[in-house]
């Protein structure tokens, strides 16, 4: 489908930067999607055009690895700046080495040196500094304990007794009450397409458009937040200038487009330590600039790949100052610089470009890495050459994630991207109040024990009668008690989230990221659950087998004897898969019934890709046979070893979860050994493409 070009003419001061671009509404307003749709070139070929790493790329990567990353691997943290509270322009320019001149910019002045971000909370900062083997500076501590209130202080001033009880018992855990919430994708492309001065002017117009309104809390907050955004954009210009770049106007070529975009992202990770700091959907945007420069002869393919490699190097060395406890919750030191790619446009054209290939090629040129988290929006109708290249890279590196483009595009449009692992949103038009997740599995044990914790024996909530007697559990009775317990758990959970995000907006506002959004945006509240497969299997055991509780001397149920067979979730068996879908639906309905901060739209994820170990440690034994203290299955996965009918069957089970009940994403993690896909590389690639195509042909739900 051809995109019609309007007669709009670009302003004189952007003529050179926009020379050759097809114009449209994007010229008069801030509209990156319109620019992309009118200018990108879908690529239907294969990977044969790609280039390997340049000598400069290899020298830079080797210097980084030998000087910084190797030290970090030995002692967890390379270095910490203990005297400079982080901000967009807090640090002087820093470089990896003399070869670092393709795409420049570090979070601090030294690669992998971590910065303090105490606006979120001083206690976590101080603990992280000490765990890194350094001492916090008393003068800085005094500022953030005596003079400047932090997000964490405010949250705990407001927390209610029931939130504190639920938090300490780990039925609700991982809440962003002491670290940055993340899950906000700035439209970093705006910096390159328009330049910062245009963005500042747009924010000033939006702010002043409220002058005729009478005072209200919304009016005051709107104006204050816009003022903070404008200040942050000015700091962004100052930071870029320290590297010798004037980003006040649009990028004039491909290298500048990548550099300007990266400066926008760099400003965000310099000033916020969010749980997920995704970079968005960049390949079609960058590709427009690459194609123009290649056509002009001012760039060749080797140059283009070097630029993409250089950007990915920078994304791989983003670092945040975290505690060891945080690392345990998230199973390492992730920051989810997720780069979303491929998929289709609303007009039916796919969004695979040559830069989509270049991004995947970095996994060969630089070696495998978890960051950036490369996420492919998969559809069986994507070009064969691209699907085969994705499969080949997956087999070689285990570093690619796949999501259903059809479902994401249907709910969030064709310029959506993933914030974190599976959470989609419209870039620059939407943000999320991240909410971690509740322990839905532990909630079932609370229902059976009347609000007593099965690990400590403490009475965490009152007003809930336990299951009485020593006879077998009755499904209807347990389900009724579970629903009532979920009322308390979900009510407590959402109450905590509303408090957290009120305080985060007030004391740790993401000014740069929000400056790269529209002034009026959609807000979602990203709730979530952990332990779905355990709940489904346990309720299945109660319904289809005989489950007898085992009590300790105080009457607390601490274990179960299960006799007889029952169906396990993950084998395409409606008897238990319907239980799982009902649990997800029930939780979502209870969440929807509660008012949300700033009228956010509630969503739900079935996630725990990384925190399944921590949830398991704090939870007891189950009717399903899941043992106390052992890890949960990740996300929406079946229990380990319980999916006996193959990977496609497990995908079909997960596919029965209604995506409308889990619009924040559903995670399914599968492991396949290459040899299990075939004897030759061609067989393996072809079979993996077939598995992905089959798994993503779902009528109602999304499978990841």
XYZ file of C-alpha atoms in Angstrom:
704
model
C 0.000 0.000 0.000
C 1.480 3.336 -1.029
C 1.596 6.148 1.491
C 0.311 9.426 0.095
C 2.660 12.377 0.386
C 1.148 15.693 1.431
C 2.234 19.116 0.260
C 3.589 20.080 3.679
C 6.966 21.772 3.398
C 9.640 21.405 6.086
C 10.817 24.533 7.905
C 13.853 26.208 6.382
C 16.134 25.367 9.311
C 15.467 21.633 8.853
C 15.712 21.491 5.053
C 19.138 19.862 4.911
C 18.414 17.425 7.741
C 15.112 16.365 6.167
C 16.256 16.507 2.565
C 14.821 13.611 0.580
C 12.262 12.568 3.203
C 8.610 12.266 2.245
C 6.723 14.890 4.193
C 3.415 14.711 5.994
C 1.799 15.566 9.329
C 5.061 14.686 11.099
C 6.520 17.966 9.808
C 3.997 20.166 11.619
C 3.542 18.083 14.769
C 5.580 15.632 16.831
C 4.701 12.381 15.094
C 7.552 9.910 14.628
C 5.249 7.117 13.555
C 3.968 9.149 10.611
C 7.561 9.887 9.576
C 8.433 6.196 9.679
C 5.351 5.055 7.800
C 6.025 7.483 4.963
C 9.727 6.783 4.649
C 10.812 3.302 5.658
C 11.685 0.571 3.155
C 10.655 -3.012 3.987
C 13.392 -5.513 3.166
C 12.456 -8.933 1.780
C 15.949 -10.320 1.228
C 18.285 -12.437 3.282
C 21.371 -11.819 5.436
C 23.939 -12.017 2.631
C 24.566 -8.248 2.615
C 25.780 -8.133 6.225
C 29.300 -7.206 7.306
C 31.418 -8.489 10.151
C 32.972 -6.289 12.840
C 35.515 -3.649 11.867
C 38.966 -3.641 13.438
C 37.957 -0.588 15.446
C 34.883 -2.394 16.802
C 36.979 -5.380 17.887
C 39.626 -3.180 19.533
C 36.965 -1.270 21.438
C 35.153 -4.414 22.576
C 38.400 -6.127 23.602
C 39.519 -3.060 25.550
C 36.186 -2.919 27.317
C 36.254 -6.599 28.168
C 39.864 -6.808 29.327
C 39.946 -3.572 31.325
C 36.446 -3.281 32.793
C 34.171 -6.281 32.279
C 36.735 -8.810 33.468
C 37.155 -6.915 36.733
C 33.395 -6.681 37.100
C 33.038 -10.427 36.636
C 35.502 -10.992 39.472
C 34.038 -8.610 42.027
C 30.467 -7.926 40.795
C 30.904 -4.124 40.705
C 33.772 -2.385 38.926
C 33.468 0.951 40.751
C 30.965 3.327 42.346
C 30.946 7.115 42.391
C 30.154 7.916 46.038
C 30.107 11.698 45.899
C 28.042 12.708 42.828
C 24.267 12.207 42.939
C 23.324 11.177 39.423
C 21.634 13.456 36.923
C 21.538 13.973 33.168
C 24.503 16.363 33.238
C 26.179 15.340 36.505
C 29.301 13.774 34.978
C 31.914 14.972 32.487
C 32.306 13.209 29.163
C 33.744 9.709 29.360
C 35.085 7.270 26.793
C 36.052 3.603 26.671
C 39.318 4.299 24.851
C 40.799 6.369 22.054
C 38.870 4.197 19.578
C 35.577 5.227 21.136
C 34.470 7.782 18.547
C 31.653 6.175 16.550
C 28.756 6.420 19.048
C 29.840 8.133 22.263
C 28.485 8.609 25.762
C 28.803 6.885 29.150
C 26.546 6.944 32.206
C 29.414 8.313 34.302
C 32.949 9.316 33.353
C 34.346 5.741 33.340
C 32.871 2.622 31.702
C 30.716 0.494 34.069
C 31.315 2.869 37.012
C 27.970 3.072 38.786
C 26.292 6.251 39.949
C 24.192 6.915 43.041
C 20.523 7.669 42.460
C 19.398 8.551 45.999
C 16.143 10.284 45.039
C 14.611 6.812 45.118
C 15.823 6.067 48.623
C 19.034 6.437 50.601
C 18.966 3.114 52.453
C 19.282 1.017 49.315
C 22.028 3.302 47.981
C 24.030 3.061 51.204
C 23.673 -0.717 51.354
C 24.718 -1.087 47.702
C 27.771 1.131 48.218
C 28.911 -0.935 51.198
C 28.301 -4.210 49.369
C 30.514 -2.883 46.569
C 33.335 -2.511 49.119
C 33.186 1.281 49.432
C 32.046 3.736 52.078
C 29.221 6.259 51.598
C 30.116 9.898 52.080
C 28.554 11.416 55.172
C 27.881 14.758 53.471
C 25.831 13.097 50.734
C 24.039 10.915 53.264
C 23.074 13.961 55.281
C 21.507 15.654 52.253
C 19.253 12.667 51.525
C 18.361 11.858 55.132
C 18.121 15.296 56.745
C 17.312 17.766 53.975
C 15.852 15.970 50.965
C 12.948 13.523 51.315
C 13.207 10.490 49.083
C 10.622 8.348 47.319
C 11.305 5.477 49.722
C 10.821 7.686 52.806
C 7.507 8.957 51.483
C 6.235 5.483 50.666
C 6.914 4.143 54.147
C 5.342 7.228 55.704
C 2.089 6.302 53.971
C 2.157 2.489 54.007
C -0.658 0.900 56.014
C -0.192 -1.914 58.551
C -1.677 -4.484 56.161
C 0.765 -3.496 53.411
C 3.683 -3.833 55.785
C 2.437 -7.243 56.914
C 1.944 -8.477 53.334
C 5.332 -7.118 52.313
C 7.217 -8.712 55.214
C 5.569 -12.098 54.665
C 6.456 -11.990 50.943
C 2.941 -12.512 49.680
C 3.664 -9.223 47.918
C 7.305 -8.684 47.035
C 9.589 -6.902 44.599
C 7.600 -3.675 44.851
C 9.332 -0.601 43.381
C 9.245 1.255 46.697
C 13.034 1.609 47.057
C 14.208 1.644 43.426
C 13.121 3.298 40.185
C 9.914 1.878 38.753
C 11.056 1.900 35.117
C 8.685 0.567 32.432
C 8.682 3.968 30.708
C 9.954 4.133 27.132
C 10.894 7.632 26.084
C 10.494 8.203 22.362
C 14.217 8.736 21.979
C 13.805 8.992 18.204
C 12.288 12.451 18.711
C 15.672 13.871 19.651
C 17.078 12.820 16.274
C 14.102 13.726 14.100
C 13.281 17.128 15.596
C 16.183 18.293 17.751
C 15.816 19.348 21.371
C 14.848 22.979 20.715
C 11.724 21.884 18.832
C 10.829 19.521 21.667
C 11.281 22.274 24.259
C 9.060 24.613 22.259
C 6.393 21.931 22.019
C 6.440 21.393 25.797
C 6.280 25.132 26.434
C 3.215 25.419 24.200
C 1.531 22.539 26.012
C 2.271 24.088 29.389
C 1.006 27.523 28.427
C -2.138 26.095 26.880
C -3.360 25.647 30.476
C -3.091 29.337 31.417
C -6.834 29.938 31.181
C -7.684 27.011 33.443
C -8.567 27.605 37.070
C -6.431 26.110 39.806
C -6.739 22.407 40.478
C -4.337 19.749 41.643
C -4.215 18.363 38.093
C -3.518 21.832 36.632
C -0.676 22.485 39.084
C 0.907 19.089 38.587
C 0.627 19.343 34.803
C 2.441 22.669 34.756
C 5.081 21.586 37.265
C 5.809 18.342 35.422
C 6.147 20.202 32.127
C 8.581 22.604 33.755
C 10.657 19.632 34.945
C 10.585 18.149 31.454
C 11.807 21.397 29.901
C 14.654 21.625 32.428
C 15.617 18.033 31.663
C 15.734 18.705 27.913
C 18.050 21.647 28.525
C 20.297 19.386 30.612
C 20.243 16.893 27.750
C 21.636 19.553 25.408
C 24.329 20.375 27.935
C 25.313 16.725 28.323
C 25.546 16.233 24.545
C 27.618 19.415 24.238
C 30.167 17.925 26.651
C 30.781 15.284 23.961
C 31.063 17.943 21.262
C 27.562 17.611 19.781
C 24.869 20.248 19.311
C 21.564 18.399 19.453
C 19.402 21.498 19.394
C 18.401 20.722 15.787
C 17.591 17.525 13.858
C 20.185 14.896 12.999
C 21.610 15.445 9.519
C 22.771 11.895 8.718
C 22.619 8.302 9.883
C 25.427 8.505 12.396
C 23.894 11.601 13.954
C 20.454 9.976 13.992
C 21.818 7.069 16.008
C 23.924 9.353 18.212
C 21.096 11.823 18.917
C 18.730 8.940 19.745
C 21.304 7.396 22.046
C 21.814 10.718 23.834
C 18.094 10.706 24.648
C 18.364 7.215 26.085
C 21.616 8.053 27.855
C 19.961 11.006 29.588
C 17.358 8.591 30.922
C 19.766 5.985 32.291
C 21.937 8.734 33.766
C 19.027 10.014 35.825
C 16.833 6.973 36.564
C 17.536 3.415 37.699
C 14.227 1.937 36.674
C 13.572 -1.779 36.907
C 13.354 -1.795 33.111
C 14.896 0.904 30.904
C 13.856 -0.207 27.430
C 15.017 1.706 24.373
C 12.000 1.140 22.149
C 11.470 0.363 18.473
C 14.340 1.785 16.476
C 15.215 -0.261 13.400
C 12.771 1.195 10.830
C 13.612 4.701 12.043
C 17.379 4.240 11.800
C 17.044 2.417 8.516
C 15.502 5.456 6.837
C 18.689 7.400 7.559
C 20.959 4.513 6.577
C 19.171 4.042 3.267
C 19.406 7.750 2.466
C 23.146 7.873 3.233
C 23.823 4.649 1.329
C 22.019 6.090 -1.706
C 24.078 9.286 -1.448
C 27.309 7.325 -1.222
C 28.265 8.983 2.070
C 28.055 5.642 3.901
C 28.736 2.007 3.047
C 27.433 -1.188 4.610
C 30.560 -1.652 6.696
C 30.056 1.828 8.168
C 26.396 1.113 8.885
C 27.187 -2.100 10.757
C 29.958 -0.377 12.715
C 27.483 2.272 13.883
C 24.956 -0.340 15.030
C 27.701 -2.362 16.734
C 28.931 0.772 18.519
C 25.445 1.557 19.789
C 24.935 -1.979 21.052
C 28.278 -1.837 22.884
C 27.003 1.200 24.761
C 23.718 -0.514 25.583
C 25.586 -3.534 26.918
C 27.456 -1.478 29.519
C 24.528 0.320 31.120
C 24.877 -0.250 34.858
C 22.868 0.624 37.945
C 23.869 0.607 41.603
C 21.907 -2.291 43.046
C 21.929 -4.275 46.265
C 22.664 -7.986 46.371
C 19.055 -8.556 47.488
C 17.826 -6.794 44.352
C 20.047 -9.019 42.229
C 18.530 -12.069 43.902
C 14.999 -10.896 43.145
C 15.849 -10.397 39.474
C 18.360 -13.262 39.177
C 21.349 -11.134 38.255
C 21.890 -7.560 37.220
C 19.351 -6.953 34.434
C 18.169 -3.592 33.193
C 16.138 -4.716 30.190
C 17.327 -2.272 27.545
C 14.765 -3.972 25.330
C 14.956 -3.246 21.591
C 11.735 -4.277 19.825
C 11.846 -5.162 16.139
C 9.965 -6.494 13.096
C 6.196 -7.007 13.079
C 3.772 -5.399 10.660
C 2.399 -1.929 9.994
C -1.330 -1.304 10.033
C -1.318 -1.023 6.233
C -0.028 -4.584 5.838
C 3.653 -3.880 5.143
C 6.093 -5.692 7.389
C 8.612 -3.630 9.339
C 11.637 -5.810 8.688
C 14.458 -3.612 7.398
C 18.128 -4.127 6.750
C 18.757 -2.607 10.170
C 16.656 -5.420 11.663
C 19.337 -7.750 10.299
C 22.151 -5.453 11.457
C 20.834 -5.593 15.016
C 20.850 -9.387 15.069
C 24.301 -9.371 13.469
C 25.703 -7.695 16.595
C 25.244 -11.035 18.372
C 27.791 -12.494 15.972
C 30.090 -9.494 15.762
C 30.256 -8.931 19.535
C 29.200 -12.329 20.833
C 26.028 -13.291 22.734
C 24.702 -11.047 25.503
C 21.433 -10.545 27.396
C 21.444 -6.800 26.718
C 19.963 -5.211 24.820
C 17.085 -7.619 25.171
C 16.328 -8.148 21.469
C 12.624 -8.848 21.083
C 11.167 -9.874 17.738
C 7.509 -9.214 17.008
C 6.856 -12.499 15.238
C 4.259 -13.282 12.633
C 4.241 -16.310 10.316
C 3.938 -13.881 7.370
C 7.279 -12.183 8.017
C 9.799 -12.619 5.158
C 11.351 -16.071 5.033
C 14.901 -14.710 4.895
C 14.390 -12.791 8.108
C 12.658 -15.636 9.930
C 15.493 -17.967 9.003
C 18.100 -15.476 10.181
C 16.270 -15.014 13.491
C 16.176 -18.777 13.977
C 19.859 -19.156 13.101
C 20.885 -16.421 15.561
C 18.652 -17.927 18.260
C 20.278 -21.309 17.824
C 23.771 -19.810 17.901
C 23.326 -17.387 20.803
C 20.152 -18.074 22.844
C 19.792 -14.286 22.963
C 16.544 -13.537 21.118
C 13.014 -13.222 22.516
C 9.797 -13.535 20.509
C 6.379 -11.935 20.978
C 3.119 -12.125 19.060
C 2.935 -9.177 16.692
C -0.722 -9.770 15.846
C -1.856 -9.431 19.452
C 0.400 -6.503 20.281
C -0.485 -4.605 17.124
C -4.183 -5.278 17.674
C -4.133 -3.773 21.172
C -1.317 -1.241 21.067
C -0.802 -0.298 17.423
C 2.083 -0.721 14.996
C 4.505 1.591 16.799
C 4.432 -0.324 20.064
C 7.484 -1.580 21.918
C 8.196 -3.778 24.913
C 8.987 -2.172 28.258
C 10.895 -4.834 30.195
C 10.256 -8.418 29.106
C 6.707 -8.727 27.830
C 4.925 -5.435 28.558
C 3.819 -3.626 25.379
C 2.993 0.053 25.063
C 2.654 2.772 22.436
C 5.994 4.539 22.217
C 5.855 8.132 23.410
C 2.126 8.005 24.038
C 1.837 5.713 27.014
C 3.616 4.915 30.263
C 3.214 2.269 32.916
C 3.107 2.377 36.678
C 5.126 -0.804 37.259
C 3.723 -3.014 39.990
C 5.885 -6.139 40.330
C 3.483 -8.955 41.235
C 1.608 -10.773 43.959
C 2.249 -14.345 45.001
C -0.946 -15.948 43.712
C 0.325 -19.373 44.786
C 0.999 -18.337 48.384
C -2.450 -16.726 48.414
C -3.963 -20.196 47.932
C -2.104 -21.462 51.013
C -3.316 -18.417 52.969
C -6.884 -19.285 51.932
C -6.497 -22.806 53.303
C -4.903 -21.533 56.542
C -7.229 -18.605 57.144
C -4.621 -15.911 56.658
C -1.794 -17.571 58.595
C 1.567 -17.758 56.878
C 2.462 -21.376 56.136
C 6.194 -20.710 56.697
C 6.239 -18.574 59.862
C 2.835 -19.420 61.332
C 2.094 -15.711 61.842
C -1.459 -14.434 61.435
C -1.010 -11.982 58.549
C -4.675 -11.128 58.011
C -7.796 -11.786 60.064
C -11.439 -12.403 59.195
C -10.791 -15.479 57.061
C -11.798 -18.887 58.397
C -9.364 -21.733 57.644
C -10.278 -25.116 56.223
C -11.356 -27.269 59.172
C -10.859 -30.950 59.789
C -8.438 -33.617 58.658
C -10.433 -34.962 55.735
C -9.774 -34.384 52.037
C -10.007 -30.856 50.701
C -13.202 -29.920 48.898
C -12.681 -27.989 45.642
C -15.712 -25.701 45.977
C -14.859 -24.784 49.569
C -11.220 -24.079 48.739
C -12.123 -22.028 45.669
C -14.590 -19.916 47.684
C -11.952 -19.245 50.337
C -9.363 -18.510 47.662
C -11.591 -15.886 46.058
C -12.149 -14.212 49.432
C -8.430 -14.257 50.184
C -7.697 -12.744 46.772
C -9.983 -9.841 47.703
C -7.652 -9.033 50.595
C -4.432 -9.739 48.693
C -5.393 -7.733 45.597
C -6.834 -4.883 47.666
C -3.609 -4.657 49.668
C -1.505 -4.908 46.524
C -3.266 -2.132 44.608
C -3.277 0.073 47.711
C 0.515 -0.292 47.845
C 0.882 0.471 44.129
C -1.215 3.616 44.365
C 0.953 4.841 47.239
C 4.204 3.963 45.477
C 3.385 5.769 42.262
C 2.003 8.835 44.000
C 5.325 9.101 45.835
C 7.447 8.286 42.773
C 5.828 11.057 40.751
C 6.432 13.450 43.623
C 10.000 12.595 44.607
C 11.625 10.693 41.715
C 9.886 11.947 38.581
C 11.304 10.703 35.250
C 11.659 14.123 33.625
C 13.736 13.156 30.558
C 11.687 10.102 29.725
C 8.414 11.977 30.083
C 9.767 14.916 28.060
C 9.982 12.456 25.177
C 6.274 11.640 25.443
C 3.176 13.463 24.300
C 1.888 15.910 26.880
C -1.354 13.970 27.309
C -0.679 10.268 27.654
C -2.289 6.971 28.527
C -1.244 5.541 31.884
C -1.516 1.875 32.797
C -1.037 0.152 36.144
C 1.067 -2.922 35.457
C -0.053 -5.497 38.017
C 1.028 -9.116 37.911
C 0.857 -12.560 39.445
C 3.406 -15.247 40.270
C 2.915 -18.983 40.647
C 0.097 -19.570 38.174
C 1.078 -23.131 37.271
C 1.281 -24.115 40.957
C -2.199 -22.743 41.641
C -3.637 -24.471 38.568
C -2.042 -27.817 39.366
C -2.981 -27.607 43.060
C -6.621 -26.808 42.344
C -6.588 -29.565 39.745
C -5.285 -31.994 42.369
C -8.018 -30.962 44.814
C -10.701 -31.343 42.115
C -9.604 -34.543 40.394
C -7.549 -36.419 43.016
C -7.720 -36.776 46.810
C -5.756 -34.191 48.791
C -5.465 -34.510 52.565
C -3.880 -31.661 54.569
C -1.041 -32.314 57.001
C -1.064 -30.082 60.090
C 1.561 -29.158 62.655
C 0.936 -29.059 66.386
C -0.730 -25.624 66.112
C -3.185 -26.756 63.443
C -1.363 -24.983 60.625
C -1.481 -26.850 57.320
C 2.167 -27.311 56.329
C 1.977 -30.132 53.787
C -0.400 -32.302 51.765
C -0.840 -35.966 50.891
C -2.166 -36.278 47.356
C -3.489 -39.602 46.109
C -4.668 -40.357 42.591
C -4.057 -38.832 39.202
C -4.906 -35.311 38.113
C -4.198 -33.293 34.954
C -1.205 -30.964 34.888
C -1.281 -27.532 33.295
C 0.855 -27.309 30.149
C -0.372 -30.379 28.284
C -3.261 -28.891 26.297
C -5.799 -30.388 28.710
C -8.856 -28.155 29.114
C -9.648 -29.522 32.570
C -6.669 -27.798 34.147
C -5.958 -25.143 31.517
C -9.429 -23.717 32.167
C -8.589 -23.474 35.875
C -5.473 -21.446 35.015
C -7.463 -19.143 32.734
C -10.100 -18.693 35.445
C -7.471 -17.705 38.007
C -6.012 -15.082 35.655
C -9.493 -13.754 34.845
C -10.560 -13.668 38.495
C -7.484 -11.723 39.565
C -7.946 -9.231 36.743
C -11.606 -8.638 37.617
C -10.665 -7.915 41.219
C -7.938 -5.506 40.114
C -10.345 -3.672 37.795
C -12.787 -3.111 40.637
C -10.337 -0.865 42.525
C -9.718 2.827 41.630
C -6.228 3.470 40.272
C -3.866 6.374 40.857
C -4.206 9.013 38.122
C -7.036 6.969 36.588
C -4.533 4.475 35.226
C -5.874 1.575 33.181
C -5.177 -1.637 35.117
C -3.358 -4.426 33.288
C -1.879 -7.733 34.387
C 1.180 -9.773 33.525
C 1.900 -13.441 34.066
C 5.620 -13.009 34.402
C 8.375 -13.899 36.947
C 10.985 -14.679 34.317
C 13.675 -13.819 36.846
C 12.073 -13.657 40.304
C 10.618 -17.171 40.410
C 13.436 -18.349 42.703
C 12.797 -15.662 45.319
C 9.046 -16.290 45.322
C 9.664 -19.987 45.810
C 11.986 -19.480 48.781
C 9.249 -17.701 50.741
C 6.491 -20.217 50.024
C 5.460 -23.572 51.498
C 4.331 -26.908 50.068
C 1.318 -27.386 47.786
C -1.330 -29.996 46.976
C 0.271 -30.302 43.530
C 3.425 -31.739 45.085
C 5.456 -28.561 44.696
C 7.876 -28.596 47.628
C 8.409 -25.795 50.110
C 11.207 -23.346 49.346
C 11.736 -24.504 45.756
C 11.615 -22.187 42.727
C 8.389 -21.441 40.931
C 8.206 -22.137 37.225
C 8.927 -18.888 35.372
C 6.035 -16.792 34.098
C 3.135 -18.769 32.646
C 5.292 -21.862 32.232
C 4.044 -25.271 33.304
C 5.718 -26.718 36.375
C 9.119 -28.170 35.618
C 8.767 -31.712 34.314
C 4.966 -31.608 34.281
C 4.580 -30.727 30.583
C 4.869 -34.208 29.096
C 3.227 -33.607 25.703
C 5.861 -31.421 24.082
C 6.521 -27.739 23.556
C 3.630 -27.028 21.213
C 1.183 -28.493 23.741
C 2.570 -26.182 26.445
C 2.241 -23.241 24.062
C -1.381 -24.205 23.401
C -2.078 -24.331 27.145
C -0.615 -20.872 27.649
C -2.560 -19.728 24.596
C -5.806 -20.418 26.436
C -5.109 -17.562 28.830
C -7.200 -14.638 27.629
C -4.898 -11.817 26.511
C -7.598 -9.343 27.534
C -6.995 -10.482 31.106
C -3.221 -10.067 30.800
C -2.570 -7.091 28.550
C 0.728 -6.472 30.296
C 2.063 -9.694 28.827
C 2.256 -13.445 29.244
C 5.663 -15.081 29.442
C 6.485 -18.591 28.297
C 10.135 -19.606 28.475
C 11.148 -22.671 26.477
C 14.516 -24.382 26.220
C 15.440 -26.360 23.131
C 18.815 -27.910 22.445
C 19.871 -27.394 18.822
C 20.278 -31.139 18.358
C 16.630 -31.553 19.254
C 15.688 -29.515 16.215
C 17.545 -31.576 13.650
C 20.870 -33.003 12.575
C 21.988 -30.236 10.243
C 21.975 -26.464 10.657
C 19.409 -26.112 7.868
C 17.108 -28.629 9.536
C 17.444 -26.862 12.876
C 16.674 -23.453 11.399
C 13.699 -24.739 9.429
C 12.243 -26.621 12.372
C 12.629 -23.680 14.760
C 10.839 -21.424 12.280
C 8.088 -24.049 12.095
C 7.750 -24.208 15.872
C 7.520 -20.420 16.139
C 4.990 -20.200 13.315
C 2.838 -22.899 14.912
C 3.070 -21.413 18.387
C 2.068 -17.929 17.305
C -1.009 -18.960 15.330
C -3.464 -18.286 18.143
C -6.999 -16.999 17.818
C -7.485 -15.159 21.092
C -4.345 -14.911 23.149
C -0.703 -14.118 23.028
C 2.071 -16.592 23.643
C 5.633 -15.548 24.312
